[in-house]
PDB file of C-alpha atoms in Angstrom:
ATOM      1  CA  UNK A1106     147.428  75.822 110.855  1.00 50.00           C
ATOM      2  CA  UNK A1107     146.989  72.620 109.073  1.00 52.00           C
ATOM      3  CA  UNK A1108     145.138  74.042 106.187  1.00 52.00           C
ATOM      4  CA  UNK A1109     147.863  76.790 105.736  1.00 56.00           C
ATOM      5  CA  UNK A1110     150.387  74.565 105.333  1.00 56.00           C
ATOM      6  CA  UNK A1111     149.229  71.669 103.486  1.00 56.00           C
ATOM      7  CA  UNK A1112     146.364  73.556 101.193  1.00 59.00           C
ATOM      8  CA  UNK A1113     147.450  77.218 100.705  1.00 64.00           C
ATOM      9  CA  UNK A1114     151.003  77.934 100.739  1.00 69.00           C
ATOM     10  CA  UNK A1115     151.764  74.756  99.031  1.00 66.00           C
ATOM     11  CA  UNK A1116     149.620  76.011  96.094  1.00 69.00           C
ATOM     12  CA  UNK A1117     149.823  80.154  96.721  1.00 75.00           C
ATOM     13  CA  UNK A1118     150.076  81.676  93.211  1.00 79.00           C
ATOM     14  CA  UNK A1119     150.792  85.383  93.322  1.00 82.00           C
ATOM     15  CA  UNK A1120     149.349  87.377  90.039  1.00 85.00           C
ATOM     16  CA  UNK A1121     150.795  91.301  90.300  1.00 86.00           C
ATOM     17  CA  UNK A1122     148.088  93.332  88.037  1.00 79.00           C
ATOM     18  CA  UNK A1123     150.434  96.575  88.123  1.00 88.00           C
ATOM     19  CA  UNK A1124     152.114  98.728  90.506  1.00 92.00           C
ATOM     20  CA  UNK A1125     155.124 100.854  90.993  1.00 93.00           C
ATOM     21  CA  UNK A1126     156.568 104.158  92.044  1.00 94.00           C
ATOM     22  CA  UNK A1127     154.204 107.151  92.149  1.00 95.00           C
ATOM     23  CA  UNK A1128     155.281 110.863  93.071  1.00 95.00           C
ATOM     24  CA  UNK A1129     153.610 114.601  92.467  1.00 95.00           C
ATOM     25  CA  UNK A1130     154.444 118.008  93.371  1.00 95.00           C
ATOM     26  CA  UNK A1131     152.736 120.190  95.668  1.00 95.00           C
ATOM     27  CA  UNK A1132     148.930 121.562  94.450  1.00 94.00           C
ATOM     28  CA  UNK A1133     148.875 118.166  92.310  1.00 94.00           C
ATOM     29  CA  UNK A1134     145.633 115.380  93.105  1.00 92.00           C
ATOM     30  CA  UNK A1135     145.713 111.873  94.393  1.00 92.00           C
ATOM     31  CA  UNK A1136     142.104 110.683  95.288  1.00 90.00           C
ATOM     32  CA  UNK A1137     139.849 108.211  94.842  1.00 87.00           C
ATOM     33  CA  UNK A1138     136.172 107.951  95.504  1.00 86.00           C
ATOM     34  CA  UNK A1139     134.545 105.571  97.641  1.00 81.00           C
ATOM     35  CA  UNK A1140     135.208 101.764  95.898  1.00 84.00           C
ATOM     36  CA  UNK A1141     135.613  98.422  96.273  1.00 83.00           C
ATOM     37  CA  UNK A1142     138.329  96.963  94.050  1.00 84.00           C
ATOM     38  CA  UNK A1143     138.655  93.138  92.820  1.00 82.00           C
ATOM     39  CA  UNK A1144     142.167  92.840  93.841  1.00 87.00           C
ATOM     40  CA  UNK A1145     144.348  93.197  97.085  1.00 91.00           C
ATOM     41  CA  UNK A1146     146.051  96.030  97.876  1.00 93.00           C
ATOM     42  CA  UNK A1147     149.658  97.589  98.996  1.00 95.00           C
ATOM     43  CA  UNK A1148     150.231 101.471  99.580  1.00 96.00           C
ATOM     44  CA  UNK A1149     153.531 101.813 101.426  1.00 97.00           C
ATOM     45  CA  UNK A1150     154.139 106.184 101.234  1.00 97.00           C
ATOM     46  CA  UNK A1151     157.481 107.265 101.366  1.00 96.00           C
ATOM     47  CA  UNK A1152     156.813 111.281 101.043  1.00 95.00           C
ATOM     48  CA  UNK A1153     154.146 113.981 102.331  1.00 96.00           C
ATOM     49  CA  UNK A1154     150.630 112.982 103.778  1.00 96.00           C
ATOM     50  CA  UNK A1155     147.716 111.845 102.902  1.00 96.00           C
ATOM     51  CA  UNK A1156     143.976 110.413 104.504  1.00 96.00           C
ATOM     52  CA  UNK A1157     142.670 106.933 103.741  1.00 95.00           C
ATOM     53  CA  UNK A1158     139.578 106.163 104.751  1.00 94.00           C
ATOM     54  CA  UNK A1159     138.760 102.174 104.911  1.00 93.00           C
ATOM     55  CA  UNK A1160     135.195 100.642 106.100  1.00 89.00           C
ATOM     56  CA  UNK A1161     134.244 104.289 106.914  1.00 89.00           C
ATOM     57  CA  UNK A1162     137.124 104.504 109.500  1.00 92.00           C
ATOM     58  CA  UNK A1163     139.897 107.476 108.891  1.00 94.00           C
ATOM     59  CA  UNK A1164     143.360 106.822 108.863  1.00 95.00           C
ATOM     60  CA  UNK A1165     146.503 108.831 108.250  1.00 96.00           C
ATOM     61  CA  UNK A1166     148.882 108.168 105.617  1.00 95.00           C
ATOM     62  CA  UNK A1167     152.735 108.875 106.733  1.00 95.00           C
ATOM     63  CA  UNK A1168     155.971 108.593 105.498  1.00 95.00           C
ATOM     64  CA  UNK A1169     156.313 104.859 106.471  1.00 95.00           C
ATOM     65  CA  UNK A1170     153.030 103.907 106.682  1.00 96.00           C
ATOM     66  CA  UNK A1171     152.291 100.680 105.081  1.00 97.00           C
ATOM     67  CA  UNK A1172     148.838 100.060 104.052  1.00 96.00           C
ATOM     68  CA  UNK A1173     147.007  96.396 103.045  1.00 94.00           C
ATOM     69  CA  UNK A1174     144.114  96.964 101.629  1.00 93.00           C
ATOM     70  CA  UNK A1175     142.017  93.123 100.997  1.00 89.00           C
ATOM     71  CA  UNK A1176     139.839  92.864  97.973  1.00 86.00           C
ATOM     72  CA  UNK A1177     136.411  94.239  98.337  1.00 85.00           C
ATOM     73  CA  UNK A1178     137.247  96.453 101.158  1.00 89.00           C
ATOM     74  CA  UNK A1179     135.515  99.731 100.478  1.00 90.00           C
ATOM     75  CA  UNK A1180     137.858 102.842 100.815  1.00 93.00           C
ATOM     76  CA  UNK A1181     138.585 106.132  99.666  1.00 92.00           C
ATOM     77  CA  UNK A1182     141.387 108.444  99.468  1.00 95.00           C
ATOM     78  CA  UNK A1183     143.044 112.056  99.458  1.00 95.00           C
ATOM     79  CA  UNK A1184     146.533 113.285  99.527  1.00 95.00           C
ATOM     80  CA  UNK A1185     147.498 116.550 101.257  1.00 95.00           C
ATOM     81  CA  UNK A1186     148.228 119.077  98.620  1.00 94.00           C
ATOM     82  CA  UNK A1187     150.205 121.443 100.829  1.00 95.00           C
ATOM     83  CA  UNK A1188     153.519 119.436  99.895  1.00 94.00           C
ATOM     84  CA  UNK A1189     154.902 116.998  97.100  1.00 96.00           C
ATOM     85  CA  UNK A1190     153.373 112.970  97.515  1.00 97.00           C
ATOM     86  CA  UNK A1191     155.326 110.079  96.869  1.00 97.00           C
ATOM     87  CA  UNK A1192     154.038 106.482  97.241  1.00 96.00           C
ATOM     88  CA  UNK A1193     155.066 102.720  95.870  1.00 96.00           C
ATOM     89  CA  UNK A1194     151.696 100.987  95.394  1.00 95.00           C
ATOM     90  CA  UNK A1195     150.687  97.566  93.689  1.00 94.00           C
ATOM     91  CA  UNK A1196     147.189  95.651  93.081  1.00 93.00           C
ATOM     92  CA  UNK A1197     147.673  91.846  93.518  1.00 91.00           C
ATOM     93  CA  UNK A1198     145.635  89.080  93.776  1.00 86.00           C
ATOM     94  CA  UNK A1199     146.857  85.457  95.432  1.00 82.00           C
ATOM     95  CA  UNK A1200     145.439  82.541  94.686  1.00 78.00           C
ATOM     96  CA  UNK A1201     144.023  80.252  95.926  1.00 71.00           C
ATOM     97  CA  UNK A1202     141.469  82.877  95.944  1.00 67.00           C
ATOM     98  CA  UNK A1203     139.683  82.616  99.525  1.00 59.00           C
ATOM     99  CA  UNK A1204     139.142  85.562 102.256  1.00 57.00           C
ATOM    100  CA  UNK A1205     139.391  83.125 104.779  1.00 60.00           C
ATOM    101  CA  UNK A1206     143.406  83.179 104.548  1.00 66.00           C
ATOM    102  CA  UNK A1207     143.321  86.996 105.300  1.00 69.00           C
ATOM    103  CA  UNK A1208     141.111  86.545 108.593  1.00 67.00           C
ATOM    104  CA  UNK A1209     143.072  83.597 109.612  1.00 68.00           C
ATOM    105  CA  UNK A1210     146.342  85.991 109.567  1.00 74.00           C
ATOM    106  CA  UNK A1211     144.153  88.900 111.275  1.00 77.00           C
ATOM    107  CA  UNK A1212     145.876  91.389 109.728  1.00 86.00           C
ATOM    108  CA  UNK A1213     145.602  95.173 110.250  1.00 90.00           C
ATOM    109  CA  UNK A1214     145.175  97.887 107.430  1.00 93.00           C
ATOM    110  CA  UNK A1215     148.428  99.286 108.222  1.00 94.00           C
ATOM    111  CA  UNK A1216     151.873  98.669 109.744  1.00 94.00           C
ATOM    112  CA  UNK A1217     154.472 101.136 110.565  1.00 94.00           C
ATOM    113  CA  UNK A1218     158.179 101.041 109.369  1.00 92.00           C
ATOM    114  CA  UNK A1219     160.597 102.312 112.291  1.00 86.00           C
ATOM    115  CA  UNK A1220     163.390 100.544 112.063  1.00 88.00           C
ATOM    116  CA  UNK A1221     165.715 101.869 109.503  1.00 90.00           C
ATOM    117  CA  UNK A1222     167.288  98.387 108.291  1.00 91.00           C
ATOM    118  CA  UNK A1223     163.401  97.124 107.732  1.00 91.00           C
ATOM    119  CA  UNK A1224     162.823  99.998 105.769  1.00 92.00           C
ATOM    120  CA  UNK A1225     165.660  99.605 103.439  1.00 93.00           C
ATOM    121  CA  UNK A1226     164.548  95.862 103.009  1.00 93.00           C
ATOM    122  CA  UNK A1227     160.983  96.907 102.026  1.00 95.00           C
ATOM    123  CA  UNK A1228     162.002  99.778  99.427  1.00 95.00           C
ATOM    124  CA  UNK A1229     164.748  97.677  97.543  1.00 94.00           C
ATOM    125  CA  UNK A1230     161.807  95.015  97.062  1.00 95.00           C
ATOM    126  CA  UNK A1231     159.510  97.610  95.792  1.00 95.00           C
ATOM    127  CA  UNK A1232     161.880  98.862  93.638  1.00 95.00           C
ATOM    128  CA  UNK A1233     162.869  95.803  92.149  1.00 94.00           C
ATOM    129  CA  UNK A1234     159.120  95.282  91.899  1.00 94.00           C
ATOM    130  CA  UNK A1235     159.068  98.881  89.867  1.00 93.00           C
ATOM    131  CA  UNK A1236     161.786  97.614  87.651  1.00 92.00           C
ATOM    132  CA  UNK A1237     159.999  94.178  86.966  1.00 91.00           C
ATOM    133  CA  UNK A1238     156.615  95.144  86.174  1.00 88.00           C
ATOM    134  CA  UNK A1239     157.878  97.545  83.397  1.00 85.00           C
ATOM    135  CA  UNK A1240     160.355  93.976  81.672  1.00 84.00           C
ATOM    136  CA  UNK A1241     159.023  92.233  79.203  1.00 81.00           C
ATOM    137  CA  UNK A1242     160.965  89.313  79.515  1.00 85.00           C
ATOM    138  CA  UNK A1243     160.483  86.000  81.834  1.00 83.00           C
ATOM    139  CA  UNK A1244     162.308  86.914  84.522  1.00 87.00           C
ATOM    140  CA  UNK A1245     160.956  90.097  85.017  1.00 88.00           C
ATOM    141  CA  UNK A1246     157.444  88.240  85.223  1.00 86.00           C
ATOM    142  CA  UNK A1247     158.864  85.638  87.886  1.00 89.00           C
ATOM    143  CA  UNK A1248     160.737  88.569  89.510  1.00 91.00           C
ATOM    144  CA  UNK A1249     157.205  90.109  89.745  1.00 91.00           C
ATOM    145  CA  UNK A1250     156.397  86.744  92.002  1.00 90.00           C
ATOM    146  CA  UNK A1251     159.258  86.720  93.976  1.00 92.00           C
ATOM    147  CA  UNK A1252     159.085  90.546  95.217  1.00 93.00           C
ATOM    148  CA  UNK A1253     155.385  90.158  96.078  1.00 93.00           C
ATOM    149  CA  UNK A1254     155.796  87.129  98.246  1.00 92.00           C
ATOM    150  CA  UNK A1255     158.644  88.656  99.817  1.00 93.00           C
ATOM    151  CA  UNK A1256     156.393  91.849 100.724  1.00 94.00           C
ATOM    152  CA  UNK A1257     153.577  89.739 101.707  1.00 91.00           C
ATOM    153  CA  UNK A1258     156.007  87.708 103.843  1.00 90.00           C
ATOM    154  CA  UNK A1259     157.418  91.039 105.364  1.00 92.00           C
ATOM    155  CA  UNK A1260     153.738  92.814 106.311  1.00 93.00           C
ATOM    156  CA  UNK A1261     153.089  89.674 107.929  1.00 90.00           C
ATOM    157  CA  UNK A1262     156.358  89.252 109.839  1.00 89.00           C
ATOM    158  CA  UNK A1263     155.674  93.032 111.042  1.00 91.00           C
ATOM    159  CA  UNK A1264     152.243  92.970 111.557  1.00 89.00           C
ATOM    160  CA  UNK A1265     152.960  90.107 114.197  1.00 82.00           C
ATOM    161  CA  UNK A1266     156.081  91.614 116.137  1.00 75.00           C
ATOM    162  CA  UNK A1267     154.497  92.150 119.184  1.00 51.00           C
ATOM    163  CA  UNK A1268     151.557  88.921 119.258  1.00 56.00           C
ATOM    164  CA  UNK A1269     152.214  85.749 118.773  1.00 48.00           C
ATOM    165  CA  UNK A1270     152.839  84.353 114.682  1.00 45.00           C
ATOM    166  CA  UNK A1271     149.770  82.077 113.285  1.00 45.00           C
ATOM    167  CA  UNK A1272     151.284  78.580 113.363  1.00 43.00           C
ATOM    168  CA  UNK A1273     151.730  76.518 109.869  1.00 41.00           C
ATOM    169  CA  UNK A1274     152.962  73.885 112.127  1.00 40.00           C
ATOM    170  CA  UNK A1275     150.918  69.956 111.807  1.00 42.00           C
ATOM    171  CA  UNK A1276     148.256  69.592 114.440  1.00 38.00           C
ATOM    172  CA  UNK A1277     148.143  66.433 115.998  1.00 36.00           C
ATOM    173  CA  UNK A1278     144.323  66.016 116.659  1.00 58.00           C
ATOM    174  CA  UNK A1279     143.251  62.896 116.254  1.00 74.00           C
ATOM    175  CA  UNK A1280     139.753  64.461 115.700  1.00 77.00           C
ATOM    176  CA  UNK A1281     140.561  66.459 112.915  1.00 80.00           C
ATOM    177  CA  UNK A1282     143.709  63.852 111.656  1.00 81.00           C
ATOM    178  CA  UNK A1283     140.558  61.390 111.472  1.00 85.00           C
ATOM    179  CA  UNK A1284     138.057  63.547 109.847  1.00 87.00           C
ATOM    180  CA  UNK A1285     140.720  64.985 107.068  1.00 85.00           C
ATOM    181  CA  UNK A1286     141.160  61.659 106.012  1.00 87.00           C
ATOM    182  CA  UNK A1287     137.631  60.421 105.438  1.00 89.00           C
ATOM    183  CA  UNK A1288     137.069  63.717 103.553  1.00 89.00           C
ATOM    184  CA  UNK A1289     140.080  62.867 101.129  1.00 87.00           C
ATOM    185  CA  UNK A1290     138.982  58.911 101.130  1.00 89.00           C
ATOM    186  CA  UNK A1291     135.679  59.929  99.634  1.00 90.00           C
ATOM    187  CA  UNK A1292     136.628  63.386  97.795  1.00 88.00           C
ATOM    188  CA  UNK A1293     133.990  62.082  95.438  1.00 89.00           C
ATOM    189  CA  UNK A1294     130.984  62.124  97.261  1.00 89.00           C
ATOM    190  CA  UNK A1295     128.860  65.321  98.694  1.00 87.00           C
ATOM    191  CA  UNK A1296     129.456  64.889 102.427  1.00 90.00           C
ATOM    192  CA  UNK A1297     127.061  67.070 104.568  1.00 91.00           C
ATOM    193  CA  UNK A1298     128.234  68.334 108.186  1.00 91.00           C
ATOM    194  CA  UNK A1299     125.539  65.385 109.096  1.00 90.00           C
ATOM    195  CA  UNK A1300     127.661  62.393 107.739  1.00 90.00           C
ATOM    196  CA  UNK A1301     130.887  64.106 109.394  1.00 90.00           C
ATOM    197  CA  UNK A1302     129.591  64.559 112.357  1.00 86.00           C
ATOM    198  CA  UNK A1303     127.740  61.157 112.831  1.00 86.00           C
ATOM    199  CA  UNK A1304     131.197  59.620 111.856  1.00 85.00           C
ATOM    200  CA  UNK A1305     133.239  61.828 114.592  1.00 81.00           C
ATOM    201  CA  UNK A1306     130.180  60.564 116.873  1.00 78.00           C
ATOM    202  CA  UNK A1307     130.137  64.378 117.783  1.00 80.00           C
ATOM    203  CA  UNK A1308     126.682  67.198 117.472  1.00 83.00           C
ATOM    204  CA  UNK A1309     127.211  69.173 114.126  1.00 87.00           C
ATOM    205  CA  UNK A1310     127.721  72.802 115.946  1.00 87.00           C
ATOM    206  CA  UNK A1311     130.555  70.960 118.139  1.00 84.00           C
ATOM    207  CA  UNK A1312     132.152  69.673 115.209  1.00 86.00           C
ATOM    208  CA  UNK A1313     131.889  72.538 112.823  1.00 89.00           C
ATOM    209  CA  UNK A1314     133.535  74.661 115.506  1.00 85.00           C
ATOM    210  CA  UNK A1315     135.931  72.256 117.255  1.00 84.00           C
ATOM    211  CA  UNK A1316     137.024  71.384 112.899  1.00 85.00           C
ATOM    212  CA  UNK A1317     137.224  75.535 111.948  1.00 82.00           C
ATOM    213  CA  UNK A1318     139.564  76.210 115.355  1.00 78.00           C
ATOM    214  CA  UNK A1319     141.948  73.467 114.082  1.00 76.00           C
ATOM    215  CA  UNK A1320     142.170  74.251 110.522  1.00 76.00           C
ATOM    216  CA  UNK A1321     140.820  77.548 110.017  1.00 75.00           C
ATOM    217  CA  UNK A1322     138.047  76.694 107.977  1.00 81.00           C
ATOM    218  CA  UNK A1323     134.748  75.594 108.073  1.00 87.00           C
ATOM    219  CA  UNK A1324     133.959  71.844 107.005  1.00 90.00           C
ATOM    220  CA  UNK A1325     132.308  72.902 104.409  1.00 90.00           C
ATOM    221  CA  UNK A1326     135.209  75.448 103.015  1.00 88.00           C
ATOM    222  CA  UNK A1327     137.134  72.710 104.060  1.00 88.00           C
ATOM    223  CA  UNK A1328     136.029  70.330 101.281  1.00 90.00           C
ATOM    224  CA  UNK A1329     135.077  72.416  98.931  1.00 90.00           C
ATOM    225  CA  UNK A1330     139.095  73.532  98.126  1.00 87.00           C
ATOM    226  CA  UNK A1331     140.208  70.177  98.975  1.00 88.00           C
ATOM    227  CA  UNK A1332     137.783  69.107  96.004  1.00 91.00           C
ATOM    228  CA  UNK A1333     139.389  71.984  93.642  1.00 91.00           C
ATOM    229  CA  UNK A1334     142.799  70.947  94.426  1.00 89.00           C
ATOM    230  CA  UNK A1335     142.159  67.627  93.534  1.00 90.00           C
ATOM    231  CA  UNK A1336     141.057  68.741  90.587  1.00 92.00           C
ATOM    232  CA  UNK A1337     143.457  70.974  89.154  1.00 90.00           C
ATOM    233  CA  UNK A1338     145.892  67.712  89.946  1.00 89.00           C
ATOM    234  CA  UNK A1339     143.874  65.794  87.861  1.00 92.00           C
ATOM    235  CA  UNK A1340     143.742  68.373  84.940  1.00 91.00           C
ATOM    236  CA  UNK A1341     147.731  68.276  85.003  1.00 88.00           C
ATOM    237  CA  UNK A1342     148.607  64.749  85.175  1.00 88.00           C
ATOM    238  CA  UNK A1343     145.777  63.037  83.738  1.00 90.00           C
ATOM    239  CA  UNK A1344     144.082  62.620  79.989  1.00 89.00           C
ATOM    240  CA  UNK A1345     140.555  62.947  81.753  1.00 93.00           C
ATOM    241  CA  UNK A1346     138.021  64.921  80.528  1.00 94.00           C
ATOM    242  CA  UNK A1347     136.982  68.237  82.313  1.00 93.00           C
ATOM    243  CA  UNK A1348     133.541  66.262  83.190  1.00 94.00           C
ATOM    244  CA  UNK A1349     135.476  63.413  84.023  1.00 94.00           C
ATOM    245  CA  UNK A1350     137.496  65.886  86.225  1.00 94.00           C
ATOM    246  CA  UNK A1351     134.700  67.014  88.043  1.00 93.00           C
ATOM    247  CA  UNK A1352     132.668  64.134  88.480  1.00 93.00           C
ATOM    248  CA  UNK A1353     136.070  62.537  90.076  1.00 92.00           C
ATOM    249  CA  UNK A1354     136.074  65.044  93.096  1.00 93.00           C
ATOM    250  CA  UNK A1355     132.308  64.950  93.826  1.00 92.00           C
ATOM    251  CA  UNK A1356     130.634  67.850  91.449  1.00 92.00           C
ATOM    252  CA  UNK A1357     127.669  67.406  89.140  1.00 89.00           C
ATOM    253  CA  UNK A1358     127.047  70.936  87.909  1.00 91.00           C
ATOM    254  CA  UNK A1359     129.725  72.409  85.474  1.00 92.00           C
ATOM    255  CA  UNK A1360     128.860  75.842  85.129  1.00 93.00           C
ATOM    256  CA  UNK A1361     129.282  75.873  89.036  1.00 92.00           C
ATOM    257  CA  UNK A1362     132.332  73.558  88.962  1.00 93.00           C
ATOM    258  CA  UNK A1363     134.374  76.408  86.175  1.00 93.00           C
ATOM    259  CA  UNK A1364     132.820  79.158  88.339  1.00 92.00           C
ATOM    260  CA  UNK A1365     134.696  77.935  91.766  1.00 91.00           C
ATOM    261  CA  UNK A1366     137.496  76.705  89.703  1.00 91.00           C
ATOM    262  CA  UNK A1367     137.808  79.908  88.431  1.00 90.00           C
ATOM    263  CA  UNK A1368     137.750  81.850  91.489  1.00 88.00           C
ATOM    264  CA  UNK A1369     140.364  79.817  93.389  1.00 85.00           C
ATOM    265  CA  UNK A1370     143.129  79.921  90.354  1.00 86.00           C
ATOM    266  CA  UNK A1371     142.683  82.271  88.549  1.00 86.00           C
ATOM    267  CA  UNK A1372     141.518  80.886  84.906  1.00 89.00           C
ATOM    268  CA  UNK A1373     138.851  78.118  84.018  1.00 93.00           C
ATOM    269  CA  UNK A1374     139.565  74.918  83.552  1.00 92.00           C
ATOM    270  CA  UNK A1375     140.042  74.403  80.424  1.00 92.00           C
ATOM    271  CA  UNK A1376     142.562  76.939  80.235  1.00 91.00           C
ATOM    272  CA  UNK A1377     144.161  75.417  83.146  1.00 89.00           C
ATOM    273  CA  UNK A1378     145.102  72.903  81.165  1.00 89.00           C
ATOM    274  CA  UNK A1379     145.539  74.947  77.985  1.00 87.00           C
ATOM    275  CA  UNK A1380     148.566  76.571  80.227  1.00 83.00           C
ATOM    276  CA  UNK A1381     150.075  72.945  81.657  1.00 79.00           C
ATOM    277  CA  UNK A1382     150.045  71.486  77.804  1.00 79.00           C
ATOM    278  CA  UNK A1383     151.206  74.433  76.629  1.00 78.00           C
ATOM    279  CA  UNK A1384     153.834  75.170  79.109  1.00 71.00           C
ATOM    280  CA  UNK A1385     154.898  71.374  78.786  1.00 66.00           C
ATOM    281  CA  UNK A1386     154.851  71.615  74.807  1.00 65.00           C
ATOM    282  CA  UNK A1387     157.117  74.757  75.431  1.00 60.00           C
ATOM    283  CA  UNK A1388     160.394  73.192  78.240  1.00 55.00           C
ATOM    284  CA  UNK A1389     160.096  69.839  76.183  1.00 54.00           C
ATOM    285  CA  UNK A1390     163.295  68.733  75.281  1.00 46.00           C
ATOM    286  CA  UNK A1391     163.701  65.524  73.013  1.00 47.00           C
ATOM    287  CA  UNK A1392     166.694  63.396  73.924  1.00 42.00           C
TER     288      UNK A1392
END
């Protein structure tokens, strides 16, 4: 879809929190009590059993069972103590922080890993993950990046073998083509789904679900990370103020403005630009 192509992927910023390899011998405990956790989830088990239970429902954990667990999914856990346990797990969040990218993708809680080639793909990824997240230098950290979006990239690629793959291609709606770009000729003003609609010439439930079944989100969703992206260009390439910032893509409420900001990258945004200068200060080279 439009909006995965143009507004999420070309932004997606993958943040690994911690992970690795995890193993115990038989009569030893892994379990967790019911909770929802801030940041995505992979548990791919390699050795013995275990039960995961996720929005109440029971599943079993299997030597090639690869579980996805999205942030704020409540679940619980308990391994079977009869044998040894092994697991590689990790707790990730990707930014642009929005649930809406996980329904778009429909993806399940688990996939299965039959195929023996697949398999050795996913554990020399995870194990380079291992290796990374215990480096302290830069390349560990960007190695970090590049074995989570290669994961990510392979759950998805599984979990759509047998329906068809969510397109990233253009859409050529004229609709929607037409709409986009009044929203991004007046970034700066609060549209409401009444101007939109009135300028489509369309009733506001007929736009708001002919817009969400082209681009995945609502109008509303829509604009709002169009606005943030907008901003966070600003932040990098311009000497504006924050307020200046924010008044530029249409918000008049800072506290709410650093609060969304926030929650889409990551870091406020002053520290957004903190980062850039800093990072900028750092790969300067004078001629």
């Amino acid at each position: 879809m439009e909006f995965l192509q143009d507004v999420y992927f070309s932004n997606m910023n993958p943040v690994c929190h911690i992970g690795g390899f995890f193993s115990i011998d038989t009569g030893d405990n892994w379990s967790l009590g019911q909770e929802k956790f801030a940041q995505n989830k992979f548990y791919y088990i390699k050795n013995g059993r275990c039960e995961i239970v996720i929005e109440g429902k029971k599943y079993e954990g299997k030597a090639g069972r690869w579980f996805f667990i999205p942030a704020g999914v409540s679940h619980y856990y308990q391994n079977d103590k009869t044998a040894p346990f092994s697991k590689y797990w990790m707790h990730f969040d990707l930014y642009p922080n929005t649930v809406d990218f996980f329904k778009i993708l429909n993806l399940p809680y688990y996939i299965d890993i039959e195929n023996a080639e697949t398999q050795k793909n996913v554990d020399r990824f995870f194990d380079e993950f291992t290796k990374a997240v215990h480096g302290d230098q830069i390349c560990d950290k960007l190695r970090e990046k590049v074995c989570l979006i290669e994961l990510f990239g392979s759950y998805i690629t599984l979990a759509n073998q047998s329906k068809k793959q969510p397109s990233v291609k253009r859409q050529s709606d004229t609709l929607v083509d037409n709409v986009t770009k009044y929203i991004e000729n007046n970034i700066d003003k609060n549209l409401s789904i009444k101007n939109l609609s009135e300028f489509c010439h369309l009733h506001p439930n007929y736009f708001i679900r002919t817009f969400k079944e082209k681009t995945g989100l609502t109008p509303a969703k829509y604009m709002r990370t169009l606005k943030l992206e907008n901003a966070k260009r600003l932040l990098e390439e311009s000497d504006l103020s924050i307020i200046e910032v924010m008044n530029r893509v249409g918000f008049d409420d800072a506290a709410h403005f650093s609060k969304l900001f926030k929650s889409y990258f990551g870091m406020s945004p002053k520290k957004w630009r903190q980062n850039v200068n800093m990072m900028l200060k750092y790969f300067y080279i004078e001629d």
